[in-house]
mmCIF file of C-alpha atoms in Angstrom:
data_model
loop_
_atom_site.group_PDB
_atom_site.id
_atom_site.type_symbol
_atom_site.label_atom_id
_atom_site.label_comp_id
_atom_site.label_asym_id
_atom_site.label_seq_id
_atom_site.Cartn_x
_atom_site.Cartn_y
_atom_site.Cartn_z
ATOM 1 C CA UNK A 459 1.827 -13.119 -12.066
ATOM 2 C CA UNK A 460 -0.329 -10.911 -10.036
ATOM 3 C CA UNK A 461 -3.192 -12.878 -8.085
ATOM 4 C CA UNK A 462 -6.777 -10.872 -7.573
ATOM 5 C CA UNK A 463 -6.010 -9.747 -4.024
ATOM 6 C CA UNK A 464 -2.649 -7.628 -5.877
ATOM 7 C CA UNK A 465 -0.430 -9.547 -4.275
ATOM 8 C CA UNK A 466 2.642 -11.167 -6.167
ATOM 9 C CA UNK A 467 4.927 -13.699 -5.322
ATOM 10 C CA UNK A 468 8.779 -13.003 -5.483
ATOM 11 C CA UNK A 469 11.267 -15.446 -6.895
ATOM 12 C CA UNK A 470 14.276 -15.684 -4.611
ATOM 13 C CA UNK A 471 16.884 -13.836 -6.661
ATOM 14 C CA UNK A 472 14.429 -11.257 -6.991
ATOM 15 C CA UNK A 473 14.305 -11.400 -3.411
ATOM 16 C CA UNK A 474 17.737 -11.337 -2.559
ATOM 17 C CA UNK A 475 17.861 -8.078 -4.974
ATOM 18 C CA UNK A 476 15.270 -6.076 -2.900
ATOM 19 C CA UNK A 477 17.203 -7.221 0.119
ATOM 20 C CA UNK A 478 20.736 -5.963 -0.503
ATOM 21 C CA UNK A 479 18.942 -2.647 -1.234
ATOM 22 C CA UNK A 480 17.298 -2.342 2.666
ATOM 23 C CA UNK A 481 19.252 -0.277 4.491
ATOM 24 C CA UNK A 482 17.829 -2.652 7.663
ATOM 25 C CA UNK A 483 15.830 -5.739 8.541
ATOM 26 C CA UNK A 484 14.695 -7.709 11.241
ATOM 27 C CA UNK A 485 15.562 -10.281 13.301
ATOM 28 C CA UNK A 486 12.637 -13.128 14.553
ATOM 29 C CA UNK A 487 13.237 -15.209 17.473
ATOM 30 C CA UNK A 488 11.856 -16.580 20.383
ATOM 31 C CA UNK A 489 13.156 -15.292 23.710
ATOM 32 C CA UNK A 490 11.770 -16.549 27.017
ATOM 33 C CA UNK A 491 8.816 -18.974 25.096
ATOM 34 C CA UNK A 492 7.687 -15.409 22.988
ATOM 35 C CA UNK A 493 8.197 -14.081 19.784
ATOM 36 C CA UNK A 494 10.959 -11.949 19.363
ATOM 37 C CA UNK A 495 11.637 -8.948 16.932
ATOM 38 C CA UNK A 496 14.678 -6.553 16.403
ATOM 39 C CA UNK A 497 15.484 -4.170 13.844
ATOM 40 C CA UNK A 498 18.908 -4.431 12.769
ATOM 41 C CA UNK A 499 21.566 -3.401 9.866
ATOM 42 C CA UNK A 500 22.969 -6.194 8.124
ATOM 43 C CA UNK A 501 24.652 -7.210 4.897
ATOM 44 C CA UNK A 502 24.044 -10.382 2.549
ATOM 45 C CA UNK A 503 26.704 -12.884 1.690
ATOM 46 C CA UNK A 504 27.684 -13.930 -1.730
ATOM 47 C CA UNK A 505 25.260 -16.966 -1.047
ATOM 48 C CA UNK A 506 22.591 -14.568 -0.223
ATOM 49 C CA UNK A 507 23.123 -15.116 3.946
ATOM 50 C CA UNK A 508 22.149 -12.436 6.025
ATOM 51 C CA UNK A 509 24.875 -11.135 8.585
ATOM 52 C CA UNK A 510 24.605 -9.170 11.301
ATOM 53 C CA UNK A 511 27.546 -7.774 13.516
ATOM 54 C CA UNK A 512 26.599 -7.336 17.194
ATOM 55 C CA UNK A 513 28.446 -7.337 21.095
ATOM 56 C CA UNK A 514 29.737 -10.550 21.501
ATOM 57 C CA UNK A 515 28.024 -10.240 24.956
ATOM 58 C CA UNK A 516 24.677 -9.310 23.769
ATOM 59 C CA UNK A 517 21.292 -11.253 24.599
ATOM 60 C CA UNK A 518 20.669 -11.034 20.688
ATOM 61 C CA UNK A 519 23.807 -13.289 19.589
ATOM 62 C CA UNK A 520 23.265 -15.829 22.837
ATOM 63 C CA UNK A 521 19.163 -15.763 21.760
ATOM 64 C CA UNK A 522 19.815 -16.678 18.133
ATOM 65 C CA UNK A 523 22.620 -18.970 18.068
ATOM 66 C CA UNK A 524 21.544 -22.018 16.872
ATOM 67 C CA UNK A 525 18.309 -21.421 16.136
ATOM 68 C CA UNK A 526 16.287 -20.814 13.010
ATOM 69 C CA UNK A 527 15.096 -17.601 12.680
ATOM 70 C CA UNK A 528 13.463 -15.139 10.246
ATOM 71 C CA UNK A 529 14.704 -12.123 8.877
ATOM 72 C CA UNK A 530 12.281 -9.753 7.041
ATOM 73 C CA UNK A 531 13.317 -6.223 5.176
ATOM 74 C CA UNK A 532 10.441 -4.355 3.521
ATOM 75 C CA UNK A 533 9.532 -1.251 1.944
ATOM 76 C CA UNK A 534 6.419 0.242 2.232
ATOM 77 C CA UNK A 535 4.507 3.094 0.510
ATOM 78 C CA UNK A 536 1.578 4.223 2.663
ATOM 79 C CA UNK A 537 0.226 6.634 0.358
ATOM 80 C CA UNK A 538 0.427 4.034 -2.514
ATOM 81 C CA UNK A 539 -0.421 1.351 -0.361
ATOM 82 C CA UNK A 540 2.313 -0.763 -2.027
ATOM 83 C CA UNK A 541 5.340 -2.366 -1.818
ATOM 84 C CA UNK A 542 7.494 -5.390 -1.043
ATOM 85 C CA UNK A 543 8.411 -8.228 1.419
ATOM 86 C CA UNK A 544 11.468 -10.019 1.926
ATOM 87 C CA UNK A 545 11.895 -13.272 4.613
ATOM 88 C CA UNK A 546 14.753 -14.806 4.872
ATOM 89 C CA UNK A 547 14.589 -18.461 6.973
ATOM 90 C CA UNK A 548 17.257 -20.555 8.173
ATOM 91 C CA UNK A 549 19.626 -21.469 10.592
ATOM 92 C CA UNK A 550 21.604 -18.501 12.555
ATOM 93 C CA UNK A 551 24.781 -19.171 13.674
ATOM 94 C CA UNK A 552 27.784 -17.161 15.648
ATOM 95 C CA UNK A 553 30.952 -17.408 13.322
ATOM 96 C CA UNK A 554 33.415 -18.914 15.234
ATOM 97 C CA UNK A 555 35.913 -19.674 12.460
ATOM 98 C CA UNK A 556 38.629 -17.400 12.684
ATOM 99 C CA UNK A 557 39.731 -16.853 8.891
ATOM 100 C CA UNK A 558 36.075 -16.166 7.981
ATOM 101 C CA UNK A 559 35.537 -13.502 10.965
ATOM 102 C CA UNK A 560 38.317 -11.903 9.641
ATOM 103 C CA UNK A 561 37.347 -11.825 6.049
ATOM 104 C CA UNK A 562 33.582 -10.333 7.740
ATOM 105 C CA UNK A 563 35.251 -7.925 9.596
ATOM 106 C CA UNK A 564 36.895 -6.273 6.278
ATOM 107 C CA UNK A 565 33.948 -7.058 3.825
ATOM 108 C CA UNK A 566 31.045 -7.479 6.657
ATOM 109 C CA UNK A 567 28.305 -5.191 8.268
ATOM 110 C CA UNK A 568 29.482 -2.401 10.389
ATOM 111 C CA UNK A 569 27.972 -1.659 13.661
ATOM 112 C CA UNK A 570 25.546 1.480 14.300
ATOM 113 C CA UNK A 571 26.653 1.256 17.935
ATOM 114 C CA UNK A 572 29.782 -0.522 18.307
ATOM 115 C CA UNK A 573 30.836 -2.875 20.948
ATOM 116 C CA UNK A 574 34.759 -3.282 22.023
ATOM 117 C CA UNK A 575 34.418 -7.148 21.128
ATOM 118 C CA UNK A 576 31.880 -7.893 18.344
ATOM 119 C CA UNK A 577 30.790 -10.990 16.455
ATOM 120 C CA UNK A 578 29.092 -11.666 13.527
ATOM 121 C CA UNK A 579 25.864 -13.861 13.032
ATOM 122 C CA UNK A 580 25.174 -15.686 9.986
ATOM 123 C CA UNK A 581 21.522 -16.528 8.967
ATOM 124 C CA UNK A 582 21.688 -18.997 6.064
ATOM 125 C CA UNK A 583 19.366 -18.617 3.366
ATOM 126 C CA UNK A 584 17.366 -22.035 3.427
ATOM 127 C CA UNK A 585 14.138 -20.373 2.671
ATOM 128 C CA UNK A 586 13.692 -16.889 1.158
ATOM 129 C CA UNK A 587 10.564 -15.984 0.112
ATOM 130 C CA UNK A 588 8.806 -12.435 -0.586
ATOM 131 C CA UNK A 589 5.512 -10.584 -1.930
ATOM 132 C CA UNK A 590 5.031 -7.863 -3.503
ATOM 133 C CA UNK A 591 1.863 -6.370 -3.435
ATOM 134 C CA UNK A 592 0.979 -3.765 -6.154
ATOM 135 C CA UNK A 593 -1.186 -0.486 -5.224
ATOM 136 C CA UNK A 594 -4.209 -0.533 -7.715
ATOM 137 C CA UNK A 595 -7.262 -0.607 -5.271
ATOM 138 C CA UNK A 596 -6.214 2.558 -3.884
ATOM 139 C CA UNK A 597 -6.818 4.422 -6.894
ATOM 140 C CA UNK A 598 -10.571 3.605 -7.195
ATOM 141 C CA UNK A 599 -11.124 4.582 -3.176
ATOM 142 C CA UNK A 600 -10.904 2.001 -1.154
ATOM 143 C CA UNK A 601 -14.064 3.017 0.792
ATOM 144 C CA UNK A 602 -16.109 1.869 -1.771
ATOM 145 C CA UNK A 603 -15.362 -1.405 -0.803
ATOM 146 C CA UNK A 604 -16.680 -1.610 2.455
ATOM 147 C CA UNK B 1038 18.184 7.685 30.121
ATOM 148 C CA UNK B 1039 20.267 6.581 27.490
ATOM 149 C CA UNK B 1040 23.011 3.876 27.923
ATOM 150 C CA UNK B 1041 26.256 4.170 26.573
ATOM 151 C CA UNK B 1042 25.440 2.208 24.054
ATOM 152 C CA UNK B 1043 23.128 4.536 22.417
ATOM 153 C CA UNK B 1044 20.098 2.725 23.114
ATOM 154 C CA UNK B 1045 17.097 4.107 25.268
ATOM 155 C CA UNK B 1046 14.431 2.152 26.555
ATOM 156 C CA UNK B 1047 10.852 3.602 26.101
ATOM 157 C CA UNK B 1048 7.851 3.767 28.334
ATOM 158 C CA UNK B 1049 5.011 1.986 26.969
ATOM 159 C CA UNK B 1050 2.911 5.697 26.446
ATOM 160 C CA UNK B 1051 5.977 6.922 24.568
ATOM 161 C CA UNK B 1052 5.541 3.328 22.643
ATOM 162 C CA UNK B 1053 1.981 3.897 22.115
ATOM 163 C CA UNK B 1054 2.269 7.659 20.946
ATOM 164 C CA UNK B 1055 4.884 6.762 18.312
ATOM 165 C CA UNK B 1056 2.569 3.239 17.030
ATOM 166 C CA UNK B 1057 -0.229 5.836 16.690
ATOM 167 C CA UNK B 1058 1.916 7.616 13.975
ATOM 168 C CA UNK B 1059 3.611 4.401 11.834
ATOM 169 C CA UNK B 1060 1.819 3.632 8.771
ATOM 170 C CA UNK B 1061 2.689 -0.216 8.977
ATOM 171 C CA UNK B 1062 3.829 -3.192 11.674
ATOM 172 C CA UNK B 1063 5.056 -6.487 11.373
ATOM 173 C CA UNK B 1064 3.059 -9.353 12.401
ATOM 174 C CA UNK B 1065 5.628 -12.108 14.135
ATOM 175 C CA UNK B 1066 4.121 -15.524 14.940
ATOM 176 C CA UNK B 1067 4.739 -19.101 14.088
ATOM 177 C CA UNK B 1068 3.905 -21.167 11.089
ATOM 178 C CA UNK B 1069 5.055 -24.639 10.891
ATOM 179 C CA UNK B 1070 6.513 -24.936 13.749
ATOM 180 C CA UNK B 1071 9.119 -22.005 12.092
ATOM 181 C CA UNK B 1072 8.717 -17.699 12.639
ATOM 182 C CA UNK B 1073 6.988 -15.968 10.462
ATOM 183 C CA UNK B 1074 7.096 -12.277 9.596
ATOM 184 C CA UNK B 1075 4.470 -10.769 7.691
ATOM 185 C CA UNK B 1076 4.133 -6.943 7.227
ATOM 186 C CA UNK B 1077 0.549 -5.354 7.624
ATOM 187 C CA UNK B 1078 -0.954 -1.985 7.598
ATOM 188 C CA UNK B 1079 -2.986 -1.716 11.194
ATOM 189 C CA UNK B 1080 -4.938 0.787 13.622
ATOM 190 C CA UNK B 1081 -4.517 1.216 17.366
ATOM 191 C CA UNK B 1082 -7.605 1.044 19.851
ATOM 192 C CA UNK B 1083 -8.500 3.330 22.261
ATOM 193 C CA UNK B 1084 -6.577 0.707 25.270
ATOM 194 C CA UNK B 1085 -3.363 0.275 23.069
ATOM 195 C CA UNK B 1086 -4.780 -2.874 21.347
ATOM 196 C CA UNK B 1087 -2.982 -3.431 18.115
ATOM 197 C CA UNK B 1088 -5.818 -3.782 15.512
ATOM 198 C CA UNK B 1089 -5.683 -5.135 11.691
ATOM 199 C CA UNK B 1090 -7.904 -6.487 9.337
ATOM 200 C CA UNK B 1091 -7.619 -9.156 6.865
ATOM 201 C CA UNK B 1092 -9.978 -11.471 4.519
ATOM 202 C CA UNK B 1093 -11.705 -13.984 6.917
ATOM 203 C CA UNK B 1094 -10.080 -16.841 5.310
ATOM 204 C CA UNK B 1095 -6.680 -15.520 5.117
ATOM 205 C CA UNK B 1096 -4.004 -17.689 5.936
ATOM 206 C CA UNK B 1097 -3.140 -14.917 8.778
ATOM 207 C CA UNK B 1098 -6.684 -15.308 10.471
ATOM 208 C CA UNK B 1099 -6.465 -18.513 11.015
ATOM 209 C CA UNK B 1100 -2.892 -18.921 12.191
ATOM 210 C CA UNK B 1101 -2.612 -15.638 14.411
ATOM 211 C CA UNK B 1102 -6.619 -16.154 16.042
ATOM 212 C CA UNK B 1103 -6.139 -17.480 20.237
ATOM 213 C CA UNK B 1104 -1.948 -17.686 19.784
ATOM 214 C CA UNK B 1105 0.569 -15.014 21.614
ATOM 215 C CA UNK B 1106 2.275 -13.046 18.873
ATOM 216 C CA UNK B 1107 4.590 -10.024 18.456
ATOM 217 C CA UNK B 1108 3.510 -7.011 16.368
ATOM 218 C CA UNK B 1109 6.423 -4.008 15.636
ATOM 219 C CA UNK B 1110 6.713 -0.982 14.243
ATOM 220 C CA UNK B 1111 9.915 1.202 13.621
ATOM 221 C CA UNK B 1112 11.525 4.470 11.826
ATOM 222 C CA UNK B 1113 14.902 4.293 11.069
ATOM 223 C CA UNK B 1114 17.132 6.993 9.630
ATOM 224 C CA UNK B 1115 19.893 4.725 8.273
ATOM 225 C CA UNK B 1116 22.258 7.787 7.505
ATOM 226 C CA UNK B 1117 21.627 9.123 10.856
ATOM 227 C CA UNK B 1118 21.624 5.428 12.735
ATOM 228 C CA UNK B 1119 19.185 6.679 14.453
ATOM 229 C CA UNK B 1120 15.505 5.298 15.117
ATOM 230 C CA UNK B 1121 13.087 3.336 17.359
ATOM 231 C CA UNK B 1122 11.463 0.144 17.405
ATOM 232 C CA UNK B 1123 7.993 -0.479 19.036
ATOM 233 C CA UNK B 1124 6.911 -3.970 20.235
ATOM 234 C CA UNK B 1125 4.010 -5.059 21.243
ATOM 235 C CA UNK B 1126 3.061 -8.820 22.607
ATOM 236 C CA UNK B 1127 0.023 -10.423 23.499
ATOM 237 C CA UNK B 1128 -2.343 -13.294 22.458
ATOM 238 C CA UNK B 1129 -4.079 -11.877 19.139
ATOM 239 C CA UNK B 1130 -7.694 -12.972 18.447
ATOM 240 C CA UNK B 1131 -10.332 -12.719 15.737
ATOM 241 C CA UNK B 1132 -13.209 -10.265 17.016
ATOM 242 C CA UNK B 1133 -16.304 -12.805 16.882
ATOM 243 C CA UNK B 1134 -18.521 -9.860 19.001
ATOM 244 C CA UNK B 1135 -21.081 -8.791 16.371
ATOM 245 C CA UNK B 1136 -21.578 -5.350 18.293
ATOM 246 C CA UNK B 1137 -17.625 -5.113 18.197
ATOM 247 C CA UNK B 1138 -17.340 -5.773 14.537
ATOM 248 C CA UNK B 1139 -19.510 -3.270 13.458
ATOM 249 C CA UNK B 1140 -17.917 -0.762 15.448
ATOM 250 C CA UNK B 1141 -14.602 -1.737 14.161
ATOM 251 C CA UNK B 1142 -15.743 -1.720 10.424
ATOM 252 C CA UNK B 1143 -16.858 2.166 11.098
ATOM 253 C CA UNK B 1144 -13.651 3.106 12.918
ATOM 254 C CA UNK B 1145 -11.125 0.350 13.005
ATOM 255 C CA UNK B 1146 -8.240 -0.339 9.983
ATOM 256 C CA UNK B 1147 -8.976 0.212 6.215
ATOM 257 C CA UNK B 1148 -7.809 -3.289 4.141
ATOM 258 C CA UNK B 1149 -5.275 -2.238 1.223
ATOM 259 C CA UNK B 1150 -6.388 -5.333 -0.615
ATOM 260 C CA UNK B 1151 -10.097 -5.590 0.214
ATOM 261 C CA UNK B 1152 -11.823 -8.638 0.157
ATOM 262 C CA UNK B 1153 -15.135 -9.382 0.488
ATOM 263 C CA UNK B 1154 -15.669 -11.369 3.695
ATOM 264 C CA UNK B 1155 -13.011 -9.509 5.959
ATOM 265 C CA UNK B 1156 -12.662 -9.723 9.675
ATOM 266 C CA UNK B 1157 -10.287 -7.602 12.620
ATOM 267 C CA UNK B 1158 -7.866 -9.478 14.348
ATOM 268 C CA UNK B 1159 -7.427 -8.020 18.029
ATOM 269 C CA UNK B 1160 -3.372 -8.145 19.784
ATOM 270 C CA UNK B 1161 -3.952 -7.332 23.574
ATOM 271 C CA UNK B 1162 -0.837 -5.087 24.754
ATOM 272 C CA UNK B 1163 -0.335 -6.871 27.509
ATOM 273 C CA UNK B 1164 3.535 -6.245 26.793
ATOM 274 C CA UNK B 1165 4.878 -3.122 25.165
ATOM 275 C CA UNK B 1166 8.312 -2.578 24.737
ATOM 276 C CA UNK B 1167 10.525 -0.049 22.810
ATOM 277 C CA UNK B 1168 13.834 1.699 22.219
ATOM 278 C CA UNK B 1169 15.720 4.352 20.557
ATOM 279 C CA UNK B 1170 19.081 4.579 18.954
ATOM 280 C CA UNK B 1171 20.747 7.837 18.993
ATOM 281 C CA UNK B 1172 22.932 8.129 16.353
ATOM 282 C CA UNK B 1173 25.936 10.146 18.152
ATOM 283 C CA UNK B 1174 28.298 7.588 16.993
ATOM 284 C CA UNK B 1175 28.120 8.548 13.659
ATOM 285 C CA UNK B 1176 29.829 12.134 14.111
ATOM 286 C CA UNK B 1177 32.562 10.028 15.013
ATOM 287 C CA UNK B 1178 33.026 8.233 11.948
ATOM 288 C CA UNK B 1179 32.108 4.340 12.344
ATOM 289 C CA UNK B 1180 35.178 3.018 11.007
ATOM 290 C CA UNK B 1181 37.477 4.195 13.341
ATOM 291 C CA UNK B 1182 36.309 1.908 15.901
ATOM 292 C CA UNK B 1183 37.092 -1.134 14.527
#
């Protein structure tokens, strides 16, 4: 259901459909007291958890282990001024176990700019939300409404 | 000067020139004590200040006005991995000034969902950050390094 602003809330496996078609997302954390934000590539887990796969000595997998954090994908159409939303909220966590880091480094994310040692990062999907919001204003001028 | 992993940092006036020309941001600050990601369309002022606009009682207003939030902007090529990311931090703050407002409503950001009470949100760039990803890896074939 569309509300009057053209906005419309997303159900979550509708939101975990838009997601595993984003090519990349990003990360949300706090680093040094301030928000934090990071565009990465990722891929979603059967349960629809977000992984990343990053240098096991970057200042991304020490800053988000063990914390919640968000991870948003969207697509936007300027012209059309619309599009969607997806956040996913939850835990992230290093994997550590060593017969799931192998299954994620067969079936996992790949890296864009790989690392000699890499680990992945698992975000688990505790709250995913997403809007979509739907272009109509824009075809009577938006002007006019100022 | 790029690192060897790809990455380049930016100077904020290469950050700035390449915010002018992104059609949307992300807005990253906290709601319930957890991160929240919301994207928005937005203008920059003439001093680098990150600029949006949004219905006075929006839920954004009211939890963005006098805290310290992130704003970013990116392009990514995800067949290329290649792309930047643009960050900028600061406290954000509702414009209140009346002179300010109306000079804002005649040059500042155009709403995509209008609504009729609206007011600009302000980000001060006190810290702007970026960085680009050359995608030489890819020639290489990704899967070969792991």
């Amino acid at each position: 259901m569309y509300r009057n602003d053209g906005i419309r809330e997303l159900e979550r496996q509708e939101c975990l459909r838009l997601l595993a078609k984003a090519p990349v997302g990003r990360i949300v954390h706090t680093r040094h007291a301030l928000p934090a934000v990071l565009p990465v590539n990722f891929g979603l887990d059967g349960d629809g958890a977000v992984l990343l796969r990053t240098s096991a000595a970057s200042e991304l997998a020490r800053a988000v282990d063990g914390a919640v954090v968000a991870f948003e994908a969207d697509e936007v159409d300027p012209l059309a001024h619309s599009g969607w939303s997806v956040v996913v909220t939850g835990p992230a966590a290093v994997v550590t176990d060593p017969g799931e880091h192998r299954r994620l480094v067969r079936g996992g994310p790949r890296s864009w700019a790989p690392s000699p040692r890499e680990v992945f990062v698992r975000i688990e999907p505790e709250l995913v939300t997403g809007r979509e919001l739907v272009g109509g204003f824009s075809m009577y001028g938006l002007d006019a409404f100022f």
